[in-house]
Amino acid sequence: MKFIRNFSRDVRVRFAPSPTGHLHLGGLRTALYNFLFARSNKGKFILRIEDTDQTRCIPLAMEELERDLEWAGLKPDEGPSSGGKFGPYIQSQRSHLYKEFVDRLLKSGAAYCCFCTERRLELLRKDALRNRQVPKYDNRCRSLDKKEIIDKLNSGAEKCIRLKLVPSEPFNDLVYGTVQHEVMEMEGDPVIMKTDGWPTYHLANVVDDHLMNISHVIRGVEWLLSTNKHIMIYRALGYEPPRFVHLPLILNTDGTKLSKRQNDIAINSMRSKGVFPRALLNFVIQAGGGFPSNIDPNSSLEQLISKFDLGKVNTNSGKLPNDRLGEFNRLEITRQSKDEKEVTALVNEIKSIVADTFQSRFNSEDLDISDEHIKSVLLWSLPRIHYLNDLVSKNLEFLWIRPNFKNIKADFDPAILNKLENELVHIDFSKENIQHMLKLFSKENGIVFRDMMGFLRMSLSGLKQGPGVAEMMEILGKNSSLKRLESVKKSFMTVN
């Protein structure tokens, strides 16, 4: 069932990552679904950086994250670089706001100062584990009287701020339906501001979502059990909570959870591997639902926007078909190769990959990277490769590196080469046709077939081993093959 708007305020959603590492597939899926929901409802997509845990922040992680989002086509309407009237969009620049809201909660009695030491909290935890109970704070400081609190504050005792838990109220999640998690049974009063003065996620995300007019919180299901707690903070501040949407977990093919420690699921790793944005977006939606089952596996971002439906998001965790990522990328390479506007960029990308791969070993004049040659190779490769980087694998180096004719013995009659070239010009350049023609040619001209093939291999690639000569010529294409043979012939004439 298509999700129908039934809310009063304009749609404003946010993607709120922490700059603690690379953006990975799970984060990309969350960002994508926020983006699609915003665009399909003519709303705004906001990027907010949640960096209140300064000990875990990594330098330049935010800048990389912004580049990855833009590369994927998910450019925020508001954010650290985009600007907007609800900024700053970096939490560490909003600390004064959190302190104001904590003061309001303290004054209303919804929160209190806690002076328990780390040692006491650790003893509580160990005692609970020893008695096979769930470790939780015993709310000891909730019952301190005003004098005790003033005395401890005057003494300079270290403190944090805790929220007073109240009975949970059920809420309606737009994916999981009615949810009620009785927080008081599972944990003690939670910390909302740490001893270092920084807010915890629970407080900061509530304050920011309210101040930024967020209408829908779309995030991973790992936050589902915290939502009742967040609603308590909204109620304590006198605010109406946004609508909540929790997305199912994405799992690896083997059923294990995705982890930031998996370098192969980082977006920058995908980019360096040669994955195209369109391919990656179509790949990541394979786990979690949200689209018709018959959606085009090479949909454009505009098509994904038009087909996205919250009513089709699954509640069960979804496994990513990791072995199919290459298929999605091949579809995108094929699509671009058939588009007159995009094929030029594709050719330039291949040219850049070839140059970067071989420039340390060869001069530019040693490389065969004309547009015509690249297009010929690309056409041959479409059903055979998954990534553009596959074109510079070891067994395909001959495609790009012109052979060194000094290593070719000049013991083949140039007249025979002329005759061979004339024969090759007039045949269909398939491996089977080339092989048949070469066998016939060697027989009619009294040439030892093995010797001729060895000569052609060196002339075409400079290699003593590799793919069969007929296959090599098919891969190179007629024009490049004939050009290389012509170069050999000219080198013989120069020598003679």
XYZ file of C-alpha atoms in Angstrom:
496
model
C 0.000 0.000 0.000
C 1.438 3.355 -1.010
C 2.293 5.561 1.987
C -0.134 8.489 2.105
C 0.693 11.783 3.760
C -1.423 12.175 6.874
C 0.628 14.706 8.827
C 0.123 18.411 9.228
C 3.608 19.910 8.931
C 5.938 19.912 5.942
C 8.239 16.946 5.617
C 11.695 17.554 7.049
C 13.973 14.568 7.623
C 17.573 14.297 8.722
C 20.520 11.982 8.307
C 22.575 12.377 11.476
C 25.808 10.335 11.427
C 28.716 10.553 13.827
C 32.108 11.387 12.255
C 33.741 8.300 13.770
C 34.736 6.528 10.568
C 33.897 5.987 6.936
C 30.318 6.064 5.662
C 29.316 2.446 5.027
C 26.424 0.667 3.343
C 24.152 0.768 6.395
C 24.576 4.529 6.715
C 24.122 5.007 2.990
C 20.826 3.081 3.084
C 19.575 5.287 5.948
C 20.615 8.445 4.099
C 19.026 7.185 0.875
C 15.659 6.370 2.455
C 15.574 9.766 4.179
C 16.405 11.435 0.859
C 13.775 9.439 -1.074
C 11.080 10.135 1.514
C 11.855 13.851 1.467
C 11.869 14.093 -2.324
C 8.725 11.994 -2.782
C 6.881 14.304 -0.368
C 8.385 17.580 -1.632
C 10.221 17.943 1.666
C 13.728 18.779 2.854
C 16.681 16.452 3.470
C 19.002 17.681 6.232
C 22.507 16.510 7.128
C 23.418 16.916 10.796
C 26.739 15.843 12.258
C 26.432 14.315 15.741
C 29.906 14.761 17.211
C 29.212 15.201 20.905
C 31.375 12.171 21.719
C 34.589 14.015 20.944
C 36.801 11.098 21.993
C 35.598 9.024 19.016
C 35.631 11.700 16.308
C 38.084 11.241 13.438
C 39.636 14.282 11.717
C 38.249 14.986 8.206
C 35.605 12.240 8.560
C 32.829 14.820 8.132
C 34.327 16.160 4.900
C 34.667 12.641 3.505
C 31.100 11.844 4.488
C 29.803 14.920 2.668
C 31.793 13.963 -0.452
C 30.388 10.431 -0.375
C 26.800 11.672 -0.096
C 27.258 14.104 -2.959
C 28.937 11.381 -5.071
C 25.889 9.186 -4.487
C 23.564 12.011 -5.595
C 22.178 12.584 -2.088
C 23.035 16.256 -1.711
C 21.463 17.720 1.455
C 19.152 20.731 1.282
C 20.607 21.905 4.591
C 23.791 20.940 6.393
C 27.308 21.986 7.414
C 28.269 22.899 3.837
C 24.793 23.600 2.437
C 23.820 26.048 5.176
C 20.241 26.745 6.223
C 18.310 28.782 8.765
C 18.271 26.030 11.417
C 22.048 25.749 11.869
C 24.624 25.208 13.089
C 24.350 21.653 11.744
C 27.284 20.312 13.778
C 26.306 19.368 17.332
C 29.596 20.417 18.921
C 28.707 23.969 17.853
C 25.331 23.775 19.632
C 26.473 22.952 23.178
C 24.965 26.136 24.647
C 21.532 25.013 23.441
C 21.706 21.662 25.234
C 22.653 23.332 28.500
C 19.596 25.582 28.247
C 17.305 22.589 27.784
C 18.952 20.667 30.627
C 18.348 23.665 32.913
C 14.680 23.600 31.919
C 14.420 19.905 32.761
C 16.158 20.453 36.115
C 13.859 23.334 37.018
C 10.739 21.358 36.128
C 11.905 18.385 38.185
C 12.071 16.084 35.143
C 15.822 15.674 35.595
C 18.281 15.698 38.489
C 21.961 15.872 39.332
C 23.701 12.551 39.922
C 26.929 12.503 41.951
C 27.602 8.762 41.827
C 31.214 7.941 41.071
C 32.404 5.621 38.334
C 33.565 3.228 41.043
C 30.096 2.998 42.592
C 28.466 2.472 39.191
C 30.951 -0.285 38.399
C 30.220 -2.022 41.717
C 26.488 -1.847 40.941
C 27.119 -3.443 37.554
C 29.249 -6.258 38.970
C 26.743 -6.948 41.754
C 23.883 -7.220 39.239
C 25.853 -9.593 37.034
C 26.795 -11.704 40.045
C 23.085 -12.024 40.903
C 22.206 -12.685 37.257
C 20.251 -9.461 36.961
C 20.215 -6.810 34.247
C 22.735 -4.113 35.250
C 21.017 -0.772 35.773
C 21.383 2.369 37.813
C 19.487 2.235 41.130
C 18.321 5.888 40.918
C 20.000 6.671 44.235
C 20.536 10.376 43.559
C 16.916 10.881 42.507
C 15.957 10.976 46.200
C 18.583 13.486 47.353
C 17.055 16.479 49.145
C 17.816 20.078 48.189
C 20.383 20.566 50.958
C 22.355 17.476 49.996
C 22.412 18.630 46.379
C 23.575 22.160 47.296
C 26.293 20.801 49.600
C 27.648 18.503 46.891
C 27.565 21.250 44.296
C 29.380 23.634 46.648
C 32.004 20.981 47.335
C 32.762 20.738 43.613
C 31.708 17.101 43.379
C 31.620 15.764 39.828
C 28.100 15.322 38.503
C 26.100 14.227 35.498
C 22.424 14.932 34.756
C 19.868 12.130 34.591
C 16.316 12.060 33.267
C 13.592 10.792 35.593
C 11.992 7.866 33.823
C 8.192 7.661 33.805
C 5.923 4.864 32.583
C 6.347 4.409 28.826
C 3.605 5.273 26.390
C 3.029 3.278 23.203
C 3.848 4.927 19.891
C 3.113 4.081 16.283
C 6.131 3.338 14.153
C 5.374 3.704 10.447
C 7.159 0.407 9.721
C 6.845 -1.684 12.895
C 3.380 -0.543 13.998
C 2.510 -0.080 17.690
C 5.598 -0.273 19.897
C 5.846 -0.094 23.672
C 9.090 -0.765 25.483
C 8.817 -0.400 29.254
C 12.102 1.384 29.881
C 11.772 1.458 33.691
C 11.818 -2.339 33.846
C 15.071 -2.597 31.917
C 17.200 0.346 33.047
C 17.626 3.076 35.597
C 17.333 6.786 34.950
C 19.496 7.536 31.888
C 22.239 10.137 31.666
C 21.294 13.060 29.415
C 24.355 15.209 30.133
C 27.747 13.693 30.948
C 30.193 14.867 33.578
C 32.227 16.637 30.874
C 29.246 18.846 30.010
C 28.476 17.173 26.696
C 24.946 15.850 26.081
C 24.280 12.200 25.353
C 22.654 11.163 22.096
C 19.284 10.845 23.819
C 19.078 14.525 24.724
C 20.935 16.067 21.792
C 18.936 14.346 19.057
C 15.620 15.289 20.714
C 16.620 18.940 21.116
C 17.988 19.198 17.582
C 15.072 17.394 15.954
C 12.682 19.787 17.690
C 14.635 22.953 16.890
C 15.144 21.884 13.271
C 11.429 21.116 12.809
C 12.069 17.479 11.907
C 8.756 15.882 10.965
C 9.934 12.250 10.602
C 12.845 10.464 12.235
C 13.964 7.727 9.845
C 16.780 5.654 11.353
C 17.981 2.097 11.933
C 15.988 -0.385 13.993
C 18.782 -0.477 16.591
C 17.258 2.769 17.939
C 13.722 1.372 18.215
C 14.040 0.453 21.912
C 15.360 3.930 22.742
C 12.399 5.716 21.190
C 10.151 5.451 24.268
C 12.913 7.188 26.212
C 13.138 9.926 23.601
C 9.385 10.449 23.718
C 9.689 10.948 27.490
C 12.137 13.800 26.862
C 9.780 15.369 24.320
C 6.906 15.167 26.808
C 9.035 16.536 29.656
C 9.876 19.556 27.493
C 6.260 19.982 26.448
C 6.853 19.127 22.767
C 5.025 16.890 20.317
C 7.349 14.121 19.048
C 7.908 13.652 15.308
C 6.731 10.528 13.490
C 9.125 7.599 13.840
C 10.271 5.256 11.095
C 12.727 2.477 11.874
C 14.483 0.568 9.126
C 15.363 -3.137 9.406
C 18.934 -4.284 9.788
C 21.077 -4.939 6.742
C 22.996 -8.194 7.067
C 25.903 -9.712 5.206
C 25.150 -12.642 2.933
C 26.116 -15.027 5.755
C 23.609 -13.406 8.144
C 26.149 -11.468 10.225
C 25.672 -7.763 10.982
C 27.434 -5.142 8.926
C 30.323 -3.616 10.820
C 32.312 -0.395 10.356
C 35.383 -2.609 10.664
C 34.521 -4.171 7.294
C 36.564 -2.034 4.929
C 34.852 -3.546 1.891
C 31.475 -1.997 2.832
C 32.846 1.539 3.181
C 31.619 3.840 0.422
C 35.111 5.157 -0.324
C 36.225 1.536 -0.776
C 33.365 0.974 -3.223
C 34.347 4.108 -5.138
C 37.997 3.076 -5.434
C 36.863 -0.358 -6.589
C 35.037 1.275 -9.485
C 31.428 0.992 -8.329
C 29.142 3.615 -9.888
C 26.673 5.560 -7.681
C 23.605 4.348 -9.566
C 24.725 0.727 -9.259
C 25.381 1.080 -5.527
C 21.980 2.651 -4.811
C 20.174 -0.107 -6.692
C 22.274 -2.672 -4.847
C 21.652 -1.317 -1.342
C 17.851 -1.280 -1.725
C 17.926 -5.055 -2.222
C 17.901 -5.432 1.579
C 15.036 -3.843 3.468
C 12.288 -3.382 0.900
C 10.503 -0.124 0.168
C 10.023 -0.797 -3.547
C 7.946 -2.972 -5.886
C 9.423 -6.421 -6.474
C 9.647 -5.769 -10.220
C 11.592 -2.491 -9.985
C 14.215 -1.986 -12.683
C 17.613 -3.088 -11.240
C 19.222 -0.102 -12.969
C 16.733 2.561 -11.861
C 17.726 6.206 -11.892
C 17.508 8.236 -8.686
C 14.367 9.899 -10.090
C 12.793 6.479 -10.648
C 13.695 5.388 -7.111
C 11.998 8.522 -5.777
C 8.813 7.777 -7.711
C 8.753 4.102 -6.661
C 9.698 4.489 -2.980
C 6.953 3.399 -0.593
C 7.301 3.226 3.203
C 4.437 0.746 3.221
C 6.700 -1.743 1.452
C 9.615 -1.496 3.918
C 10.163 -4.868 5.600
C 10.226 -5.530 9.321
C 12.615 -8.466 8.946
C 16.352 -7.993 8.529
C 17.519 -8.233 4.926
C 20.646 -9.875 3.540
C 22.674 -7.975 0.976
C 23.395 -10.071 -2.121
C 27.100 -9.190 -2.059
C 27.856 -11.534 -4.951
C 25.534 -9.480 -7.180
C 27.128 -6.058 -6.736
C 29.203 -6.672 -9.856
C 26.049 -7.413 -11.845
C 24.499 -4.098 -10.844
C 27.694 -2.303 -11.817
C 27.859 -4.068 -15.180
C 24.307 -2.933 -15.914
C 25.357 0.655 -15.240
C 28.477 0.419 -17.414
C 26.336 -0.992 -20.223
C 23.757 1.784 -19.837
C 26.398 4.516 -19.929
C 28.111 2.978 -22.953
C 24.862 3.291 -24.932
C 24.278 6.925 -23.984
C 25.993 9.369 -26.354
C 26.410 11.964 -23.617
C 27.735 9.583 -20.980
C 30.003 7.379 -23.095
C 32.515 10.219 -23.429
C 32.866 10.439 -19.650
C 33.167 6.650 -19.510
C 35.988 6.681 -22.086
C 37.775 9.442 -20.167
C 37.445 7.463 -16.935
C 39.003 4.386 -18.564
C 41.772 6.559 -19.999
C 42.472 7.910 -16.512
C 42.498 4.413 -14.968
C 44.934 3.148 -17.617
C 47.237 6.145 -17.193
C 47.233 5.861 -13.382
C 47.922 2.128 -13.552
C 50.829 2.166 -15.996
C 52.360 5.650 -15.856
C 55.050 4.559 -13.393
C 56.307 1.910 -15.842
C 55.635 3.397 -19.272
C 55.719 6.707 -21.100
C 52.479 8.096 -22.523
C 53.577 7.234 -26.095
C 53.826 3.574 -25.024
C 50.133 3.486 -24.145
C 47.350 2.829 -26.637
C 44.568 5.002 -25.206
C 42.942 6.648 -28.192
C 39.188 7.197 -27.849
C 38.545 4.868 -30.789
C 40.573 2.067 -29.216
C 38.961 2.503 -25.793
C 35.465 2.377 -27.300
C 36.367 -0.812 -29.160
C 37.685 -2.446 -25.979
C 34.651 -1.255 -24.013
C 32.258 -2.786 -26.527
C 34.069 -6.124 -26.301
C 34.206 -6.010 -22.499
C 30.563 -5.232 -21.692
C 29.446 -8.845 -21.109
C 32.766 -9.781 -19.502
C 33.647 -7.239 -16.801
C 32.021 -5.987 -13.619
C 34.184 -2.936 -12.938
C 36.241 -0.636 -15.155
C 39.292 -1.567 -13.089
C 38.947 -5.099 -14.465
C 40.243 -3.722 -17.777
C 43.723 -3.181 -16.324
C 44.125 -6.662 -14.843
C 47.411 -8.437 -15.539
C 46.067 -10.631 -18.364
C 44.669 -7.586 -20.198
C 47.717 -5.327 -20.022
C 48.370 -5.947 -23.725
C 45.239 -3.925 -24.505
C 46.932 -0.730 -23.426
C 50.689 -1.242 -23.713
C 52.107 -1.055 -27.206
C 54.678 -3.803 -27.808
C 58.374 -2.976 -27.950
C 59.217 -3.748 -31.562
C 62.926 -3.936 -30.772
C 62.236 -7.307 -29.162
C 60.622 -8.707 -32.334
C 62.957 -10.550 -34.683
C 62.867 -9.135 -38.222
C 62.672 -12.520 -39.888
C 59.146 -12.237 -41.273
C 58.825 -11.020 -44.872
C 57.123 -7.575 -44.981
C 55.419 -8.665 -48.214
C 53.778 -11.514 -46.314
C 52.696 -9.002 -43.694
C 51.061 -6.877 -46.427
C 49.214 -9.929 -47.663
C 48.126 -10.876 -44.137
C 46.839 -7.354 -43.486
C 44.794 -7.435 -46.697
C 43.222 -10.731 -45.619
C 42.381 -9.431 -42.143
C 40.741 -6.273 -43.485
C 38.027 -8.266 -45.234
C 36.899 -10.676 -42.510
C 34.450 -10.360 -39.670
C 36.648 -9.929 -36.578
C 35.384 -12.750 -34.405
C 37.742 -15.175 -32.687
C 36.482 -18.117 -34.740
C 36.836 -16.317 -38.092
C 40.305 -15.027 -37.236
C 41.517 -18.463 -36.136
C 40.200 -20.113 -39.309
C 41.709 -17.446 -41.563
C 45.155 -17.647 -39.874
C 45.319 -21.418 -40.230
C 44.372 -21.184 -43.886
C 46.856 -18.350 -44.480
C 49.790 -20.226 -42.941
C 49.011 -23.295 -45.024
C 48.619 -21.392 -48.335
C 51.844 -19.424 -47.774
C 53.976 -22.292 -46.504
C 54.482 -20.756 -43.056
C 54.797 -22.839 -39.913
C 51.609 -22.027 -38.028
C 53.270 -22.090 -34.615
C 56.000 -19.674 -35.753
C 53.454 -17.308 -37.289
C 51.364 -17.270 -34.127
C 54.431 -16.575 -31.988
C 55.352 -13.676 -34.246
C 51.806 -12.273 -34.177
C 51.611 -12.571 -30.401
C 54.815 -10.528 -29.974
C 53.677 -8.034 -32.625
C 50.318 -7.472 -31.017
C 51.274 -7.551 -27.335
C 54.998 -7.960 -26.810
C 54.104 -10.994 -24.689
C 55.347 -14.545 -25.002
C 52.299 -15.849 -23.152
C 48.721 -14.753 -22.688
C 45.358 -15.180 -24.391
C 45.240 -16.975 -27.734
C 46.246 -14.816 -30.720
C 42.774 -14.955 -32.308
C 41.153 -13.978 -28.992
C 43.734 -11.223 -28.520
C 42.950 -9.794 -31.947
C 39.213 -9.952 -31.279
C 39.715 -8.062 -27.992
C 41.945 -5.434 -29.581
C 39.551 -5.011 -32.481
C 40.319 -4.771 -36.162
C 41.647 -1.208 -36.216
C 44.068 -1.595 -33.296
C 45.267 -5.003 -34.501
C 46.022 -3.702 -37.994
C 47.710 -0.574 -36.606
C 50.037 -2.682 -34.466
C 50.913 -4.943 -37.409
C 51.545 -1.862 -39.539
C 53.901 -0.515 -36.867
C 55.834 -3.798 -36.881
C 56.144 -3.649 -40.658
C 57.458 -0.075 -40.509
C 60.017 -1.056 -37.872
C 61.249 -3.847 -40.170
C 61.594 -1.411 -43.057
C 63.544 0.977 -40.826
C 65.888 -1.797 -39.781
C 66.417 -2.917 -43.393
